[in-house]
Coordinates of C-alpha atoms in Angstrom, one line a residue:
M1 CA 92.1 96.9 107.5
T2 CA 91.2 94.0 105.2
K3 CA 93.0 90.7 105.5
S4 CA 95.5 90.2 102.8
K5 CA 97.4 87.0 102.1
V6 CA 100.3 85.7 100.0
I7 CA 100.3 81.9 99.2
F8 CA 103.4 80.2 97.8
K9 CA 103.1 77.3 95.3
I10 CA 105.0 75.3 92.7
N11 CA 104.1 75.7 89.1
K12 CA 106.5 73.8 86.8
Q13 CA 104.6 74.7 83.6
L14 CA 104.8 78.4 84.3
D15 CA 108.5 78.1 85.0
K16 CA 109.0 76.4 81.6
E17 CA 107.1 79.2 79.9
M18 CA 109.1 81.9 81.6
A19 CA 112.4 80.2 80.7
L20 CA 111.4 80.4 77.1
E21 CA 110.1 83.9 77.3
F22 CA 113.1 85.4 79.1
L23 CA 115.8 83.9 76.8
N24 CA 116.5 87.2 75.1
V25 CA 115.1 89.8 77.5
Q26 CA 116.9 92.9 78.6
A27 CA 115.3 95.6 80.8
G28 CA 116.5 98.4 82.9
G29 CA 120.2 97.6 82.2
I30 CA 119.8 93.9 83.2
D31 CA 120.3 90.9 80.9
F32 CA 117.9 88.2 82.1
N33 CA 119.8 85.5 80.2
S34 CA 122.2 85.2 83.1
G35 CA 119.4 84.2 85.4
I36 CA 118.9 81.1 83.2
F37 CA 122.3 80.1 81.9
E38 CA 124.3 80.8 85.0
V39 CA 121.9 78.7 87.1
H40 CA 121.5 76.0 84.5
P41 CA 124.7 75.9 82.3
E42 CA 123.2 72.8 80.6
L43 CA 120.7 75.1 78.9
S44 CA 123.5 77.0 77.1
I45 CA 122.7 75.0 74.0
L46 CA 119.7 77.2 73.7
K47 CA 121.9 80.1 72.6
S48 CA 122.6 78.3 69.3
T49 CA 119.1 76.8 68.9
R50 CA 117.1 78.7 66.4
N51 CA 113.8 76.7 66.2
K52 CA 111.3 77.6 68.9
D53 CA 109.8 74.1 69.1
D54 CA 113.3 72.7 69.6
K55 CA 113.9 75.3 72.4
K56 CA 110.7 74.2 74.1
K57 CA 111.7 70.5 73.9
I58 CA 115.1 71.3 75.5
I59 CA 113.5 73.3 78.2
D60 CA 110.8 70.7 78.8
K61 CA 113.3 67.9 79.2
H62 CA 115.6 69.8 81.5
F63 CA 112.8 71.2 83.8
N64 CA 111.1 67.8 84.0
N65 CA 114.3 66.2 85.1
F66 CA 115.2 68.9 87.6
Y67 CA 111.7 69.0 89.1
Y68 CA 111.7 65.2 89.4
K69 CA 115.2 64.9 90.8
Y70 CA 114.7 67.7 93.4
K71 CA 111.0 67.2 94.1
E72 CA 111.3 66.9 97.8
Y73 CA 113.7 69.8 98.1
L74 CA 111.6 72.2 96.1
E75 CA 108.5 71.3 98.1
K76 CA 110.5 71.9 101.2
R77 CA 111.6 75.3 99.9
V78 CA 108.0 76.3 99.2
K79 CA 107.0 75.5 102.8
E80 CA 110.1 77.5 104.0
F81 CA 109.0 80.5 101.8
Q82 CA 105.5 80.4 103.4
R83 CA 106.8 80.2 107.0
E84 CA 109.3 82.9 106.5
W85 CA 106.8 85.3 104.9
D86 CA 104.1 84.5 107.4
L87 CA 106.3 85.9 110.1
V88 CA 106.3 89.4 108.6
E89 CA 103.1 89.5 106.5
K90 CA 101.0 91.4 109.0
G91 CA 103.6 94.0 109.5
F92 CA 104.1 94.4 105.8
F93 CA 100.4 95.0 105.0
N94 CA 100.0 97.3 108.0
E95 CA 102.9 99.4 106.7
A96 CA 101.5 99.4 103.1
F97 CA 98.1 100.3 104.4
Q98 CA 99.5 103.4 106.1
I99 CA 101.6 104.5 103.1
F100 CA 98.7 104.2 100.7
K101 CA 96.3 106.1 103.0
N102 CA 94.0 103.2 103.9
F103 CA 93.5 102.4 100.2
S104 CA 91.2 99.4 99.6
F105 CA 93.5 97.0 97.7
K106 CA 91.8 95.5 94.6
S107 CA 93.2 92.1 95.4
H108 CA 93.8 90.7 98.8
K109 CA 95.1 87.4 97.6
Y110 CA 98.5 87.1 96.0
T111 CA 100.4 84.0 94.8
G112 CA 104.1 83.5 94.8
Y113 CA 105.5 80.7 92.6
L114 CA 108.8 79.1 93.3
S115 CA 111.1 79.2 90.2
I116 CA 114.3 77.4 89.4
I117 CA 115.5 80.3 87.2
D118 CA 116.5 83.8 88.4
C119 CA 114.1 86.0 86.4
N120 CA 111.4 86.8 89.0
P121 CA 108.6 88.2 86.8
R122 CA 105.3 89.4 88.1
F123 CA 101.8 89.1 86.5
L124 CA 99.6 92.0 87.3
K125 CA 96.4 90.4 85.9
N126 CA 96.2 87.7 88.5
K127 CA 98.4 89.3 91.2
S128 CA 101.1 86.6 91.1
F129 CA 104.9 86.5 90.8
Q130 CA 107.8 84.1 90.7
V131 CA 110.6 83.8 93.3
F132 CA 113.9 82.2 92.4
Y133 CA 114.3 79.3 94.9
M134 CA 117.9 80.5 95.8
H135 CA 117.3 84.2 95.6
P136 CA 120.1 86.1 97.3
Q137 CA 117.8 88.8 98.7
G138 CA 115.5 86.2 100.2
V139 CA 111.7 85.6 99.9
R140 CA 110.8 88.5 102.3
Y141 CA 112.5 91.0 100.1
V142 CA 111.2 89.6 96.8
T143 CA 107.6 89.3 98.1
S144 CA 107.5 92.7 99.6
H145 CA 108.9 94.1 96.4
E146 CA 106.3 92.5 94.1
V147 CA 103.3 93.1 96.3
L148 CA 104.3 96.7 96.6
H149 CA 104.2 96.8 92.8
F150 CA 100.7 95.4 92.7
I151 CA 99.4 97.9 95.3
F152 CA 101.3 100.9 93.7
F153 CA 99.8 100.2 90.2
D154 CA 96.3 99.8 91.6
Y155 CA 96.6 103.0 93.7
A156 CA 98.1 105.1 90.9
L157 CA 95.6 104.1 88.3
I158 CA 92.7 104.9 90.6
K159 CA 94.1 108.2 92.0
F160 CA 95.7 109.5 88.9
P161 CA 93.9 108.0 85.9
K162 CA 94.7 110.9 83.6
L163 CA 98.4 110.4 84.2
F164 CA 98.7 106.6 84.0
K165 CA 95.6 105.1 82.3
K166 CA 97.3 104.9 78.9
L167 CA 100.8 104.0 80.1
K168 CA 102.4 100.5 80.2
T169 CA 103.2 98.9 83.5
E170 CA 106.2 97.0 82.3
S171 CA 108.1 99.7 80.4
G172 CA 108.3 103.5 80.2
S173 CA 107.7 106.1 82.9
F174 CA 105.0 104.3 84.8
W175 CA 107.2 101.2 85.2
D176 CA 110.2 103.5 86.1
L177 CA 108.2 105.2 88.7
S178 CA 107.1 102.0 90.4
E179 CA 110.6 100.6 90.5
I180 CA 112.0 103.8 91.9
F181 CA 109.3 103.9 94.5
N182 CA 110.1 100.4 95.6
S183 CA 113.8 101.3 95.9
V184 CA 113.0 104.2 98.2
M185 CA 110.6 102.1 100.3
H186 CA 113.1 99.2 100.7
Q187 CA 115.5 101.7 102.4
Q188 CA 113.0 102.9 105.0
K189 CA 113.6 101.5 108.5
S190 CA 110.1 100.0 108.7
F191 CA 110.7 97.9 105.5
I192 CA 114.3 96.9 106.5
K193 CA 112.7 95.3 109.6
I194 CA 110.4 93.3 107.3
H195 CA 112.9 92.0 104.7
D196 CA 116.1 92.3 106.8
K197 CA 118.2 93.7 104.0
V198 CA 120.1 96.9 104.3
S199 CA 121.5 96.7 100.7
N200 CA 119.2 97.9 98.1
Y201 CA 118.4 96.3 94.7
F202 CA 117.7 98.6 91.8
Y203 CA 117.9 98.6 88.0
P204 CA 121.1 100.3 86.8
E205 CA 119.1 102.7 84.7
H206 CA 117.3 104.0 87.7
K207 CA 120.3 104.8 89.9
K208 CA 120.5 108.5 88.7
Y209 CA 116.9 109.1 90.0
L210 CA 117.3 107.6 93.5
S211 CA 118.7 110.5 95.3
K212 CA 115.9 112.9 94.2
A213 CA 113.3 110.2 94.9
E214 CA 114.6 109.7 98.4
D215 CA 114.6 113.5 98.9
Y216 CA 111.0 113.8 97.8
W217 CA 109.9 111.1 100.2
Q218 CA 111.8 112.6 103.2
Q219 CA 110.3 116.0 102.2
Y220 CA 106.6 114.9 101.8
H221 CA 106.1 111.5 103.4
D222 CA 103.0 111.5 101.2
I223 CA 102.4 109.1 98.4
D224 CA 100.3 111.4 96.3
Q225 CA 102.8 114.3 96.4
W226 CA 105.6 111.8 95.8
I227 CA 103.9 110.3 92.7
E228 CA 103.1 113.7 91.2
G229 CA 106.5 115.2 92.0
M230 CA 108.6 112.2 90.7
Y231 CA 106.3 111.8 87.6
N232 CA 107.0 115.4 86.7
Y233 CA 110.7 115.0 87.4
L234 CA 111.0 111.9 85.2
N235 CA 109.1 113.6 82.4
K236 CA 110.6 117.0 82.4

Protein backbone atom coordinates (compact mmCIF):
# COMPACT_ATOMS: atom_id res chain seq x y z
CA MET A 1 0.00 0.00 0.00
CA THR A 2 1.27 3.46 -0.87
CA LYS A 3 1.69 6.08 1.81
CA SER A 4 -1.07 8.68 1.82
CA LYS A 5 -1.13 11.82 3.90
CA VAL A 6 -3.49 14.65 4.87
CA ILE A 7 -1.87 17.95 5.87
CA PHE A 8 -3.86 20.71 7.60
CA LYS A 9 -3.20 24.39 6.95
CA ILE A 10 -4.65 27.89 7.26
CA ASN A 11 -5.63 29.74 4.08
CA LYS A 12 -7.38 33.05 4.83
CA GLN A 13 -7.66 34.07 1.18
CA LEU A 14 -9.41 30.83 0.24
CA ASP A 15 -11.78 31.33 3.17
CA LYS A 16 -12.71 34.79 1.93
CA GLU A 17 -13.34 33.47 -1.58
CA MET A 18 -15.57 30.67 -0.29
CA ALA A 19 -17.57 33.07 1.87
CA LEU A 20 -18.36 35.12 -1.22
CA GLU A 21 -19.09 32.06 -3.35
CA PHE A 22 -21.44 30.37 -0.87
CA LEU A 23 -23.60 33.42 -0.09
CA ASN A 24 -26.51 32.14 -2.17
CA VAL A 25 -25.77 28.44 -2.56
CA GLN A 26 -28.33 25.71 -1.94
CA ALA A 27 -27.64 22.04 -2.62
CA GLY A 28 -29.18 18.73 -1.64
CA GLY A 29 -31.79 20.47 0.50
CA ILE A 30 -29.25 22.54 2.48
CA ASP A 31 -28.99 26.33 2.50
CA PHE A 32 -25.31 27.18 2.95
CA ASN A 33 -26.12 30.77 3.94
CA SER A 34 -26.67 29.57 7.48
CA GLY A 35 -23.08 28.37 7.66
CA ILE A 36 -22.00 31.96 7.18
CA PHE A 37 -24.60 34.14 8.89
CA GLU A 38 -25.26 31.98 11.94
CA VAL A 39 -21.54 31.81 12.65
CA HIS A 40 -20.90 35.47 11.81
CA PRO A 41 -24.11 37.49 12.34
CA GLU A 42 -22.05 40.63 11.68
CA LEU A 43 -22.03 39.60 8.03
CA SER A 44 -25.83 39.71 7.76
CA ILE A 45 -25.42 43.09 6.09
CA LEU A 46 -24.36 41.11 3.02
CA LYS A 47 -27.99 40.03 2.53
CA SER A 48 -28.91 43.56 1.50
CA THR A 49 -25.64 44.37 -0.29
CA ARG A 50 -26.04 44.15 -4.06
CA ASN A 51 -22.66 45.21 -5.41
CA LYS A 52 -20.12 42.38 -5.58
CA ASP A 53 -17.14 44.65 -4.87
CA ASP A 54 -18.88 45.97 -1.77
CA LYS A 55 -19.52 42.40 -0.63
CA LYS A 56 -15.84 41.58 -1.07
CA LYS A 57 -14.82 44.62 0.97
CA ILE A 58 -17.14 43.64 3.82
CA ILE A 59 -15.85 40.06 3.80
CA ASP A 60 -12.21 41.19 3.57
CA LYS A 61 -12.54 43.48 6.56
CA HIS A 62 -14.36 40.97 8.74
CA PHE A 63 -12.06 38.06 7.92
CA ASN A 64 -8.91 40.14 8.37
CA ASN A 65 -10.12 41.26 11.79
CA PHE A 66 -11.19 37.77 12.84
CA TYR A 67 -7.98 36.08 11.71
CA TYR A 68 -5.91 38.77 13.42
CA LYS A 69 -7.87 38.68 16.67
CA TYR A 70 -7.90 34.88 16.94
CA LYS A 71 -4.58 34.15 15.23
CA GLU A 72 -3.10 32.06 18.05
CA TYR A 73 -6.32 30.13 18.59
CA LEU A 74 -6.74 29.27 14.90
CA GLU A 75 -3.12 28.14 14.66
CA LYS A 76 -3.71 25.97 17.72
CA ARG A 77 -6.82 24.46 16.10
CA VAL A 78 -4.88 23.51 12.97
CA LYS A 79 -2.33 21.67 15.10
CA GLU A 80 -5.16 19.94 16.96
CA PHE A 81 -6.72 18.91 13.64
CA GLN A 82 -3.41 17.39 12.55
CA ARG A 83 -2.83 15.50 15.79
CA GLU A 84 -6.36 14.13 15.89
CA TRP A 85 -6.34 12.97 12.28
CA ASP A 86 -2.85 11.47 12.53
CA LEU A 87 -4.19 9.06 15.17
CA VAL A 88 -6.58 7.43 12.70
CA GLU A 89 -5.00 8.16 9.32
CA LYS A 90 -3.33 4.78 8.82
CA GLY A 91 -6.50 2.92 9.77
CA PHE A 92 -8.56 5.04 7.41
CA PHE A 93 -6.36 4.47 4.37
CA ASN A 94 -6.04 0.75 5.15
CA GLU A 95 -9.84 0.48 5.17
CA ALA A 96 -10.21 2.55 2.00
CA PHE A 97 -7.55 0.44 0.28
CA GLN A 98 -9.56 -2.72 0.98
CA ILE A 99 -12.90 -1.25 -0.11
CA PHE A 100 -11.46 0.01 -3.38
CA LYS A 101 -9.69 -3.28 -4.17
CA ASN A 102 -6.07 -2.12 -3.81
CA PHE A 103 -6.79 0.78 -6.15
CA SER A 104 -3.75 2.97 -6.77
CA PHE A 105 -5.00 6.38 -5.68
CA LYS A 106 -4.22 9.19 -8.15
CA SER A 107 -3.20 11.50 -5.34
CA HIS A 108 -1.55 10.44 -2.10
CA LYS A 109 -1.35 13.95 -0.69
CA TYR A 110 -4.42 15.81 0.50
CA THR A 111 -4.77 19.23 2.12
CA GLY A 112 -7.36 20.26 4.69
CA TYR A 113 -7.82 23.99 5.21
CA LEU A 114 -9.28 25.34 8.43
CA SER A 115 -12.30 27.56 7.79
CA ILE A 116 -14.17 30.03 9.97
CA ILE A 117 -17.42 29.44 8.03
CA ASP A 118 -19.44 26.24 8.07
CA CYS A 119 -19.62 25.42 4.34
CA ASN A 120 -16.89 22.75 4.04
CA PRO A 121 -16.34 22.59 0.26
CA ARG A 122 -13.89 20.27 -1.47
CA PHE A 123 -11.74 20.90 -4.53
CA LEU A 124 -11.23 17.82 -6.68
CA LYS A 125 -8.59 19.38 -8.90
CA ASN A 126 -5.97 19.75 -6.19
CA LYS A 127 -7.41 17.24 -3.68
CA SER A 128 -8.07 19.78 -0.96
CA PHE A 129 -11.03 20.67 1.25
CA GLN A 130 -12.12 23.01 4.02
CA VAL A 131 -13.07 22.10 7.59
CA PHE A 132 -15.10 24.44 9.79
CA TYR A 133 -12.96 25.10 12.85
CA MET A 134 -15.88 24.26 15.18
CA HIS A 135 -17.46 21.51 13.09
CA PRO A 136 -19.88 19.49 15.28
CA GLN A 137 -18.93 16.20 13.63
CA GLY A 138 -15.23 16.76 14.21
CA VAL A 139 -12.18 16.73 11.97
CA ARG A 140 -12.00 12.93 11.73
CA TYR A 141 -15.49 12.72 10.28
CA VAL A 142 -15.09 15.61 7.84
CA THR A 143 -11.68 14.44 6.65
CA SER A 144 -12.72 10.83 6.13
CA HIS A 145 -15.81 12.10 4.30
CA GLU A 146 -13.90 14.33 1.90
CA VAL A 147 -11.02 11.96 1.20
CA LEU A 148 -13.53 9.18 0.50
CA HIS A 149 -15.03 11.49 -2.14
CA PHE A 150 -11.65 12.01 -3.79
CA ILE A 151 -10.96 8.27 -3.91
CA PHE A 152 -14.51 7.39 -5.01
CA PHE A 153 -14.46 9.81 -7.95
CA ASP A 154 -11.00 8.67 -9.08
CA TYR A 155 -12.02 5.02 -8.85
CA ALA A 156 -15.40 5.41 -10.58
CA LEU A 157 -13.94 7.41 -13.48
CA ILE A 158 -11.25 4.82 -14.13
CA LYS A 159 -13.41 1.71 -13.64
CA PHE A 160 -16.61 3.01 -15.25
CA PRO A 161 -15.62 5.71 -17.77
CA LYS A 162 -18.66 5.11 -19.97
CA LEU A 163 -21.00 5.79 -17.04
CA PHE A 164 -19.31 8.79 -15.48
CA LYS A 165 -16.88 10.49 -17.84
CA LYS A 166 -19.42 13.08 -19.03
CA LEU A 167 -21.13 13.61 -15.67
CA LYS A 168 -20.55 16.42 -13.18
CA THR A 169 -19.02 15.65 -9.80
CA GLU A 170 -20.82 18.43 -7.90
CA SER A 171 -24.38 17.88 -9.10
CA GLY A 172 -26.54 15.20 -10.70
CA SER A 173 -26.43 11.42 -10.33
CA PHE A 174 -22.62 11.11 -9.99
CA TRP A 175 -22.61 13.53 -7.06
CA ASP A 176 -25.70 11.84 -5.58
CA LEU A 177 -23.98 8.47 -5.81
CA SER A 178 -20.83 9.69 -4.08
CA GLU A 179 -22.75 11.27 -1.20
CA ILE A 180 -24.94 8.19 -0.73
CA PHE A 181 -21.86 5.96 -0.77
CA ASN A 182 -20.26 8.06 1.96
CA SER A 183 -23.42 7.88 4.07
CA VAL A 184 -23.33 4.09 3.87
CA MET A 185 -19.62 3.89 4.67
CA HIS A 186 -19.89 6.20 7.67
CA GLN A 187 -22.28 3.72 9.29
CA GLN A 188 -19.95 0.72 8.95
CA LYS A 189 -18.28 -0.34 12.20
CA SER A 190 -14.80 0.09 10.75
CA PHE A 191 -15.48 3.75 9.95
CA ILE A 192 -17.29 4.46 13.20
CA LYS A 193 -14.04 3.43 14.91
CA ILE A 194 -12.22 6.01 12.81
CA HIS A 195 -14.49 9.05 13.18
CA ASP A 196 -16.19 8.02 16.45
CA LYS A 197 -19.64 9.19 15.29
CA VAL A 198 -22.66 6.90 15.36
CA SER A 199 -25.02 9.58 14.01
CA ASN A 200 -24.91 9.94 10.24
CA TYR A 201 -24.86 13.16 8.23
CA PHE A 202 -26.59 13.20 4.86
CA TYR A 203 -28.28 15.62 2.50
CA PRO A 204 -32.07 15.60 3.04
CA GLU A 205 -32.67 14.84 -0.64
CA HIS A 206 -30.72 11.57 -0.30
CA LYS A 207 -32.60 10.14 2.68
CA LYS A 208 -35.02 8.18 0.48
CA TYR A 209 -32.12 6.24 -1.09
CA LEU A 210 -30.18 5.26 2.03
CA SER A 211 -32.09 2.10 2.91
CA LYS A 212 -31.60 0.60 -0.56
CA ALA A 213 -27.96 1.72 -0.62
CA GLU A 214 -27.28 0.02 2.72
CA ASP A 215 -29.08 -3.14 1.53
CA TYR A 216 -26.91 -3.26 -1.59
CA TRP A 217 -23.73 -2.94 0.45
CA GLN A 218 -24.75 -5.66 2.89
CA GLN A 219 -25.72 -7.87 -0.05
CA TYR A 220 -22.57 -7.42 -2.15
CA HIS A 221 -19.77 -5.92 -0.02
CA ASP A 222 -18.25 -5.16 -3.41
CA ILE A 223 -17.64 -1.61 -4.61
CA ASP A 224 -18.10 -2.41 -8.32
CA GLN A 225 -21.43 -4.16 -7.84
CA TRP A 226 -22.59 -1.45 -5.47
CA ILE A 227 -21.74 1.35 -7.92
CA GLU A 228 -23.49 -0.35 -10.84
CA GLY A 229 -26.50 -1.38 -8.78
CA MET A 230 -27.05 2.02 -7.18
CA TYR A 231 -26.35 3.89 -10.42
CA ASN A 232 -29.10 1.89 -12.14
CA TYR A 233 -31.40 2.39 -9.16
CA LEU A 234 -30.91 6.17 -9.17
CA ASN A 235 -31.47 6.40 -12.92
CA LYS A 236 -34.38 4.03 -13.41
